[in-house]
Amino acid sequence: MAKEPNSKLQDIISHCKEYGFVFQSSEIYDGLQAVYDYGQMGAELKKNIKDYWWYSMTRMHDNIVGIDAAIFMHPTVWKASGHVDNFNDPMIDNRDSKKRYRVDHLIEAHAAMLDEAAGKELISKMEALLAADDFAGLKQLIDDNGIKCDISGTGYWTDIRQFNLMFDTQMGSTSTEEDDKVYLRPETAQGIFVNFLNVQKTGRMKIPFGIAQVGKAFRNEIVARGFIFRMREFEQMEMQYFIKPGTQKEWYEYWKETRIKWHKTLGIPAEQYNFHNHVKLAHYADAACDIEYNFPDWGFKEVEGIHSRTDFDLSRHQEYSKKKLTYFDTEENKHYVPYVIETSIGLDRTVMMVLSEAYEEQDLSTAEKQDSRVVLKFAPHLAPIKLAVLPLTKKDGLPDVAKQLMDECRPHFKCFYEEKDTIGKRYRRQDAIGTPFCVTIDHQTLEDKTVTMRHRDSMEQERIPLDKVKDMVLEKIKQF
Ligand code: ATP
């Protein structure tokens, strides 16, 4: 990707590649658009975020359990859920460049170039037209504002059309029949809805209760730009909270508050987040908002959706499967189809948010010499590596002491051992991958069993007893 001047995001993307966080998929074949692989550091970071979400939901809430449903589901699931008919984005093609745009993205990009009042007015007009599914009106809005294609520079547009975002494939080795079509799930939520009764009955769950899941989802995104923000294969962390009808407003507020609190524990300050309330509600929702993060270069963009989904999904599955999906409420002494509040966060987008927040280029120059560093200031519980163990030299038994410390710490958290290069260079490499603590073993260690503990963010160093290292790191990386 060509580097735009002063683009912090481009710097982050380059850094991610250089230090083994994220690679383009199939890079040696020139890549596959909007599909990415996580390298050795990225996989650790992603797993830490995933585990932290999972434990926050399942371990810290007695009434939320986790499941792991299959990616393939019965095709009728997607008819019942509305995805076959409604999972569309309005799109428009430029006839000169042949480039396809999502209509809302095209208009939003234009609005961002206008002054604030004009931009807001354009967005509110767009939202009203989108809410009314008024495609002719949207086309008119594009024409009236003289919106042009980035590539051709012309406003020679096709009509606006709907484009279904689901990938499909055939099930069975010889199948070509339409009936054998299966979809790669575009969201994990439906795996939870179709298992609602299985979990409720076998887990003897009482309303209110939640079911959580982390897993892959697939969307044939029209405009697949933006690194791991918008991918065609990505991971979601979703939780469906089943509640008594009529209580949805209070639970919706409860989950908005609970989720924003969680976000702040990622080491990201409150002012970097924003709630965006939806004007156009999805076909299943009676209230919905996004938690947005203030990304470098882009500003506020969605990371998580919180949706009050009514009884839409369970009622539709009841209708299509002809199986009862009701709950018997012993307090009310009646059966009902529960309502649902959903929290749905993209794992990859969260990785990108955490990376964006953590990335810092620092000028450390003094009167004597020029110096700088790139540091990833991850919250310690999310950092891929928690502790680097660095013997000052390869001699005099220092590596033996260092390896003993590695053996002591390894079962408790991810450590990294290195004896090559100067200590200064080794610190810089650890800064670049966000390791919060480095311990140097030197000759004094042999005499008094103390080590130098170096802190990533302040770069301060302190002398601490060797046998306190493990507990000190454990204390700092505590999640709850
Ligand atoms: P957007 O408006 O950005 O397309 P959405 O409103 O369609 O997102 P949801 O269907 O609410 O997204 O999905 C829940 C979460 O899943 C989103 O908040 C986002 O974090 C994540 N997500 C959705 N689509 C993608 C994608 N293509 N790549 C990465 N993450 C995604």
CSV table of C-alpha atoms in Angstrom, one decimal, residues 102-408:
chain,number,residue,atom,x,y,z
A,102,ARG,CA,-21.3,1.4,-0.7
A,103,VAL,CA,-23.7,4.3,-1.0
A,104,ASP,CA,-23.4,5.4,2.7
A,105,HIS,CA,-19.6,5.3,2.5
A,106,LEU,CA,-19.5,7.4,-0.6
A,107,ILE,CA,-21.8,10.0,0.9
A,108,GLU,CA,-20.0,9.9,4.3
A,109,ALA,CA,-16.6,10.5,2.6
A,110,HIS,CA,-18.0,13.5,0.8
A,111,ALA,CA,-19.6,14.9,4.0
A,112,ALA,CA,-16.2,14.7,5.7
A,113,MET,CA,-14.8,17.1,3.2
A,114,LEU,CA,-17.5,19.7,3.8
A,115,ASP,CA,-17.6,22.2,6.6
A,116,GLU,CA,-19.2,20.8,9.8
A,117,ALA,CA,-22.7,22.2,9.4
A,118,ALA,CA,-23.0,21.2,5.7
A,119,GLY,CA,-21.5,17.7,6.4
A,120,LYS,CA,-24.1,17.1,9.2
A,121,GLU,CA,-26.9,18.2,7.0
A,122,LEU,CA,-25.8,15.9,4.2
A,123,ILE,CA,-25.5,12.9,6.7
A,124,SER,CA,-29.0,13.6,8.2
A,125,LYS,CA,-30.5,13.7,4.7
A,126,MET,CA,-28.8,10.4,3.8
A,127,GLU,CA,-29.9,8.7,7.0
A,128,ALA,CA,-33.5,9.7,6.3
A,129,LEU,CA,-33.4,8.4,2.8
A,130,LEU,CA,-31.7,5.1,3.9
A,131,ALA,CA,-34.3,4.7,6.6
A,132,ALA,CA,-37.0,5.0,3.9
A,133,ASP,CA,-35.1,2.7,1.5
A,134,ASP,CA,-35.4,5.5,-1.0
A,135,PHE,CA,-32.8,4.7,-3.6
A,136,ALA,CA,-34.0,7.2,-6.2
A,137,GLY,CA,-33.7,9.9,-3.5
A,138,LEU,CA,-30.2,8.7,-2.6
A,139,LYS,CA,-29.1,8.8,-6.2
A,140,GLN,CA,-30.5,12.3,-6.5
A,141,LEU,CA,-28.6,13.3,-3.3
A,142,ILE,CA,-25.3,12.0,-4.9
A,143,ASP,CA,-26.0,14.0,-8.1
A,144,ASP,CA,-27.2,17.2,-6.4
A,145,ASN,CA,-24.0,17.2,-4.3
A,146,GLY,CA,-21.8,16.6,-7.3
A,147,ILE,CA,-20.2,13.5,-5.6
A,148,LYS,CA,-17.4,12.1,-7.8
A,149,CYS,CA,-15.5,8.8,-8.0
A,150,ASP,CA,-12.0,8.9,-6.4
A,151,ILE,CA,-10.5,7.2,-9.4
A,152,SER,CA,-12.2,8.5,-12.5
A,153,GLY,CA,-13.1,11.9,-11.0
A,154,THR,CA,-16.5,11.7,-12.8
A,155,GLY,CA,-20.1,11.6,-11.5
A,156,TYR,CA,-21.2,9.1,-14.1
A,157,TRP,CA,-23.0,6.7,-11.8
A,158,THR,CA,-25.2,3.6,-12.3
A,159,ASP,CA,-28.5,3.3,-10.4
A,160,ILE,CA,-28.3,2.1,-6.8
A,161,ARG,CA,-28.7,-1.6,-6.3
A,162,GLN,CA,-28.9,-4.0,-3.4
A,163,PHE,CA,-26.0,-6.5,-3.0
A,164,ASN,CA,-26.3,-9.5,-0.7
A,165,LEU,CA,-23.3,-9.9,1.5
A,166,MET,CA,-23.5,-13.7,2.2
A,167,PHE,CA,-21.0,-16.1,0.8
A,168,ASP,CA,-22.5,-19.4,-0.3
A,169,THR,CA,-21.2,-22.8,-1.2
A,170,GLN,CA,-22.5,-26.3,-1.9
A,171,MET,CA,-22.8,-29.1,0.7
A,172,GLY,CA,-22.0,-32.6,-0.5
A,173,SER,CA,-19.5,-33.8,-3.1
A,174,THR,CA,-21.7,-33.9,-6.2
A,175,SER,CA,-24.2,-31.2,-5.3
A,176,THR,CA,-25.1,-28.5,-7.7
A,177,GLU,CA,-28.7,-28.2,-6.7
A,178,GLU,CA,-29.9,-24.8,-5.3
A,179,ASP,CA,-31.4,-26.8,-2.4
A,180,ASP,CA,-27.9,-27.9,-1.3
A,181,LYS,CA,-26.7,-24.3,-1.0
A,182,VAL,CA,-25.3,-23.5,2.4
A,183,TYR,CA,-24.0,-20.2,3.6
A,184,LEU,CA,-20.9,-19.2,5.5
A,185,ARG,CA,-22.5,-17.5,8.5
A,186,PRO,CA,-22.4,-13.7,8.3
A,187,GLU,CA,-22.8,-13.4,12.1
A,188,THR,CA,-22.4,-15.8,15.0
A,189,ALA,CA,-25.7,-14.8,16.7
A,190,GLN,CA,-27.9,-17.3,14.8
A,191,GLY,CA,-25.9,-20.2,16.3
A,192,ILE,CA,-27.0,-19.0,19.7
A,193,PHE,CA,-30.7,-18.5,18.8
A,194,VAL,CA,-31.1,-22.0,17.4
A,195,ASN,CA,-29.5,-23.4,20.5
A,196,PHE,CA,-31.5,-21.3,22.9
A,197,LEU,CA,-33.7,-24.2,24.2
A,198,ASN,CA,-30.8,-26.7,24.2
A,199,VAL,CA,-28.8,-24.5,26.5
A,200,GLN,CA,-31.8,-23.3,28.6
A,201,LYS,CA,-33.0,-26.8,29.3
A,202,THR,CA,-29.6,-28.6,29.8
A,203,GLY,CA,-28.2,-25.7,31.8
A,204,ARG,CA,-31.4,-25.2,33.7
A,205,MET,CA,-31.0,-21.5,33.0
A,206,LYS,CA,-33.5,-19.0,34.3
A,207,ILE,CA,-34.4,-15.7,32.6
A,208,PRO,CA,-32.6,-13.4,32.5
A,209,PHE,CA,-29.6,-15.3,31.2
A,210,GLY,CA,-27.0,-15.0,28.4
A,211,ILE,CA,-25.3,-17.2,25.9
A,212,ALA,CA,-21.9,-16.0,24.6
A,213,GLN,CA,-19.9,-17.1,21.6
A,214,VAL,CA,-16.7,-16.2,19.8
A,215,GLY,CA,-16.2,-17.3,16.2
A,216,LYS,CA,-15.6,-16.6,12.5
A,217,ALA,CA,-18.1,-14.8,10.4
A,218,PHE,CA,-18.0,-14.0,6.6
A,219,ARG,CA,-19.3,-11.1,4.6
A,220,ASN,CA,-18.6,-10.4,1.0
A,221,GLU,CA,-18.1,-6.7,1.8
A,222,ILE,CA,-18.4,-4.5,-1.2
A,223,VAL,CA,-15.8,-2.0,-0.1
A,224,ALA,CA,-13.2,-4.0,1.6
A,225,ARG,CA,-10.7,-1.4,2.6
A,226,GLY,CA,-9.3,-0.4,6.0
A,227,PHE,CA,-7.0,-3.1,7.0
A,228,ILE,CA,-8.5,-5.4,9.6
A,229,PHE,CA,-11.4,-3.0,10.3
A,230,ARG,CA,-13.4,-4.4,7.4
A,231,MET,CA,-12.5,-7.9,6.4
A,232,ARG,CA,-14.3,-10.6,4.4
A,233,GLU,CA,-13.4,-13.2,7.0
A,234,PHE,CA,-13.4,-12.0,10.5
A,235,GLU,CA,-14.2,-12.9,14.1
A,236,GLN,CA,-17.1,-11.8,16.3
A,237,MET,CA,-17.6,-12.0,20.0
A,238,GLU,CA,-21.4,-12.0,20.6
A,239,MET,CA,-23.6,-12.4,23.6
A,240,GLN,CA,-27.4,-12.8,23.5
A,241,TYR,CA,-29.1,-11.9,26.7
A,242,PHE,CA,-32.6,-13.5,27.0
A,243,ILE,CA,-35.1,-11.4,29.0
A,244,LYS,CA,-38.7,-11.0,29.9
A,245,PRO,CA,-40.7,-9.0,27.3
A,246,GLY,CA,-41.2,-5.5,28.5
A,247,THR,CA,-37.9,-5.3,30.4
A,248,GLN,CA,-35.8,-4.6,27.3
A,249,LYS,CA,-35.3,-0.9,27.9
A,250,GLU,CA,-33.6,-1.4,31.3
A,251,TRP,CA,-31.5,-4.3,30.1
A,252,TYR,CA,-30.5,-2.3,27.0
A,253,GLU,CA,-29.2,0.5,29.3
A,254,TYR,CA,-27.5,-2.1,31.6
A,255,TRP,CA,-25.6,-3.6,28.7
A,256,LYS,CA,-24.6,-0.2,27.3
A,257,GLU,CA,-23.1,0.7,30.6
A,258,THR,CA,-21.5,-2.7,31.2
A,259,ARG,CA,-19.9,-2.8,27.8
A,260,ILE,CA,-18.5,0.7,27.9
A,261,LYS,CA,-16.9,-0.1,31.3
A,262,TRP,CA,-15.3,-3.1,29.7
A,263,HIS,CA,-13.9,-1.0,26.9
A,264,LYS,CA,-12.2,1.3,29.4
A,265,THR,CA,-10.4,-1.6,31.0
A,266,LEU,CA,-8.6,-2.1,27.7
A,267,GLY,CA,-6.4,0.8,28.7
A,268,ILE,CA,-8.3,3.2,26.5
A,269,PRO,CA,-9.5,6.5,28.0
A,270,ALA,CA,-13.3,7.4,28.0
A,271,GLU,CA,-12.9,10.3,25.6
A,272,GLN,CA,-11.7,8.0,22.8
A,273,TYR,CA,-15.2,6.4,22.8
A,274,ASN,CA,-18.5,7.5,21.6
A,275,PHE,CA,-22.1,6.1,21.6
A,276,HIS,CA,-23.8,6.5,18.2
A,277,ASN,CA,-27.6,5.8,18.4
A,278,HIS,CA,-29.0,4.3,15.2
A,279,VAL,CA,-31.6,6.3,13.3
A,280,LYS,CA,-32.2,3.5,10.8
A,281,LEU,CA,-33.0,0.4,12.8
A,282,ALA,CA,-32.2,-3.1,11.4
A,283,HIS,CA,-35.2,-5.2,10.6
A,284,TYR,CA,-35.1,-6.9,14.0
A,285,ALA,CA,-34.3,-4.1,16.4
A,286,ASP,CA,-36.4,-1.7,18.6
A,287,ALA,CA,-33.3,0.2,19.8
A,288,ALA,CA,-29.7,0.0,18.7
A,289,CYS,CA,-26.4,1.9,19.2
A,290,ASP,CA,-22.8,1.5,18.3
A,291,ILE,CA,-19.8,2.0,20.6
A,292,GLU,CA,-17.4,3.9,18.4
A,293,TYR,CA,-13.6,4.4,18.8
A,294,ASN,CA,-11.7,7.4,17.6
A,295,PHE,CA,-9.4,5.8,15.1
A,296,PRO,CA,-6.3,7.7,13.8
A,297,ASP,CA,-6.9,9.4,10.5
A,298,TRP,CA,-10.6,8.3,10.4
A,299,GLY,CA,-12.2,9.6,13.6
A,300,PHE,CA,-15.0,7.7,15.3
A,301,LYS,CA,-16.0,4.4,13.8
A,302,GLU,CA,-18.0,1.4,15.1
A,303,VAL,CA,-16.3,-1.3,17.1
A,304,GLU,CA,-19.3,-2.8,18.9
A,305,GLY,CA,-23.1,-2.9,18.3
A,306,ILE,CA,-25.6,-3.2,21.1
A,307,HIS,CA,-29.0,-4.1,19.9
A,308,SER,CA,-32.4,-4.7,21.4
A,309,ARG,CA,-33.6,-7.4,19.1
A,310,THR,CA,-37.1,-8.0,20.6
A,311,ASP,CA,-38.4,-11.5,20.1
A,312,PHE,CA,-37.8,-11.3,16.3
A,313,ASP,CA,-35.2,-14.1,16.0
A,314,LEU,CA,-36.8,-16.7,18.3
A,315,SER,CA,-40.2,-16.0,16.8
A,316,ARG,CA,-39.0,-16.4,13.3
A,317,HIS,CA,-37.1,-19.6,14.1
A,318,GLN,CA,-40.3,-20.9,15.8
A,319,GLU,CA,-42.3,-20.0,12.6
A,320,TYR,CA,-39.8,-21.6,10.2
A,321,SER,CA,-38.8,-24.6,12.2
A,322,LYS,CA,-42.3,-25.2,13.6
A,323,LYS,CA,-40.7,-26.0,16.9
A,324,LYS,CA,-41.8,-24.2,20.1
A,325,LEU,CA,-39.1,-21.8,21.4
A,326,THR,CA,-40.8,-20.5,24.5
A,327,TYR,CA,-39.7,-20.3,28.0
A,328,PHE,CA,-41.9,-21.1,31.0
A,329,ASP,CA,-41.6,-18.4,33.6
A,330,THR,CA,-42.3,-20.0,37.0
A,331,GLU,CA,-42.8,-16.6,38.7
A,332,GLU,CA,-45.3,-15.3,36.1
A,333,ASN,CA,-46.7,-18.8,35.6
A,334,LYS,CA,-46.8,-18.4,31.8
A,335,HIS,CA,-45.0,-19.3,28.6
A,336,TYR,CA,-43.5,-16.6,26.4
A,337,VAL,CA,-40.9,-16.1,23.7
A,338,PRO,CA,-38.1,-14.2,25.4
A,339,TYR,CA,-36.8,-10.8,24.2
A,340,VAL,CA,-33.1,-10.4,23.5
A,341,ILE,CA,-30.4,-7.8,24.1
A,342,GLU,CA,-27.4,-8.5,22.0
A,343,THR,CA,-23.8,-7.2,22.4
A,344,SER,CA,-21.8,-7.8,19.3
A,345,ILE,CA,-18.1,-6.8,19.0
A,346,GLY,CA,-15.7,-7.5,16.2
A,347,LEU,CA,-12.5,-9.2,17.5
A,348,ASP,CA,-10.4,-7.9,14.7
A,349,ARG,CA,-11.7,-4.4,15.0
A,350,THR,CA,-10.9,-4.5,18.7
A,351,VAL,CA,-7.3,-5.7,17.8
A,352,MET,CA,-7.1,-2.7,15.5
A,353,MET,CA,-8.4,-0.3,18.2
A,354,VAL,CA,-6.0,-1.6,20.8
A,355,LEU,CA,-3.1,-1.4,18.4
A,356,SER,CA,-4.1,2.2,17.3
A,357,GLU,CA,-4.3,3.3,20.9
A,358,ALA,CA,-1.1,1.7,21.9
A,359,TYR,CA,1.1,2.9,19.0
A,360,GLU,CA,3.3,5.9,19.8
A,361,GLU,CA,6.4,7.4,18.1
A,362,GLN,CA,8.5,9.1,20.7
A,363,ASP,CA,11.4,11.5,20.2
A,364,LEU,CA,13.9,10.8,22.9
A,365,SER,CA,16.6,13.2,21.6
A,366,THR,CA,18.9,15.0,24.1
A,367,ALA,CA,21.4,17.8,23.6
A,368,GLU,CA,24.0,15.1,23.1
A,369,LYS,CA,22.3,12.7,20.7
A,370,GLN,CA,19.4,12.1,18.5
A,371,ASP,CA,17.1,9.2,19.6
A,372,SER,CA,13.6,7.9,19.1
A,373,ARG,CA,11.5,4.9,19.6
A,374,VAL,CA,8.3,3.3,18.6
A,375,VAL,CA,6.4,1.9,21.6
A,376,LEU,CA,3.2,-0.1,21.8
A,377,LYS,CA,1.7,0.8,25.2
A,378,PHE,CA,-0.6,-2.1,25.5
A,379,ALA,CA,-2.4,-2.6,28.8
A,380,PRO,CA,-0.2,-5.3,30.4
A,381,HIS,CA,-3.0,-7.9,30.5
A,382,LEU,CA,-3.3,-7.7,26.7
A,383,ALA,CA,0.4,-7.5,25.8
A,384,PRO,CA,1.5,-10.5,23.6
A,385,ILE,CA,4.6,-10.9,25.8
A,386,LYS,CA,4.6,-9.9,29.4
A,387,LEU,CA,8.2,-10.3,30.4
A,388,ALA,CA,11.5,-10.3,28.5
A,389,VAL,CA,14.4,-11.9,30.3
A,390,LEU,CA,17.8,-10.5,29.2
A,391,PRO,CA,21.1,-11.7,30.5
A,392,LEU,CA,23.7,-8.9,30.2
A,393,THR,CA,26.3,-11.1,28.6
A,394,LYS,CA,26.4,-14.7,27.3
A,395,LYS,CA,29.1,-15.6,29.8
A,396,ASP,CA,29.8,-16.0,33.5
A,397,GLY,CA,26.7,-18.1,34.2
A,398,LEU,CA,24.3,-15.2,33.5
A,399,PRO,CA,22.3,-17.2,30.9
A,400,ASP,CA,21.8,-20.0,33.5
A,401,VAL,CA,20.2,-17.6,36.0
A,402,ALA,CA,18.1,-16.1,33.2
A,403,LYS,CA,16.9,-19.5,32.1
A,404,GLN,CA,15.9,-20.5,35.6
A,405,LEU,CA,13.8,-17.3,35.8
A,406,MET,CA,12.2,-18.3,32.4
A,407,ASP,CA,11.4,-21.7,33.8
A,408,GLU,CA,9.8,-20.2,36.9
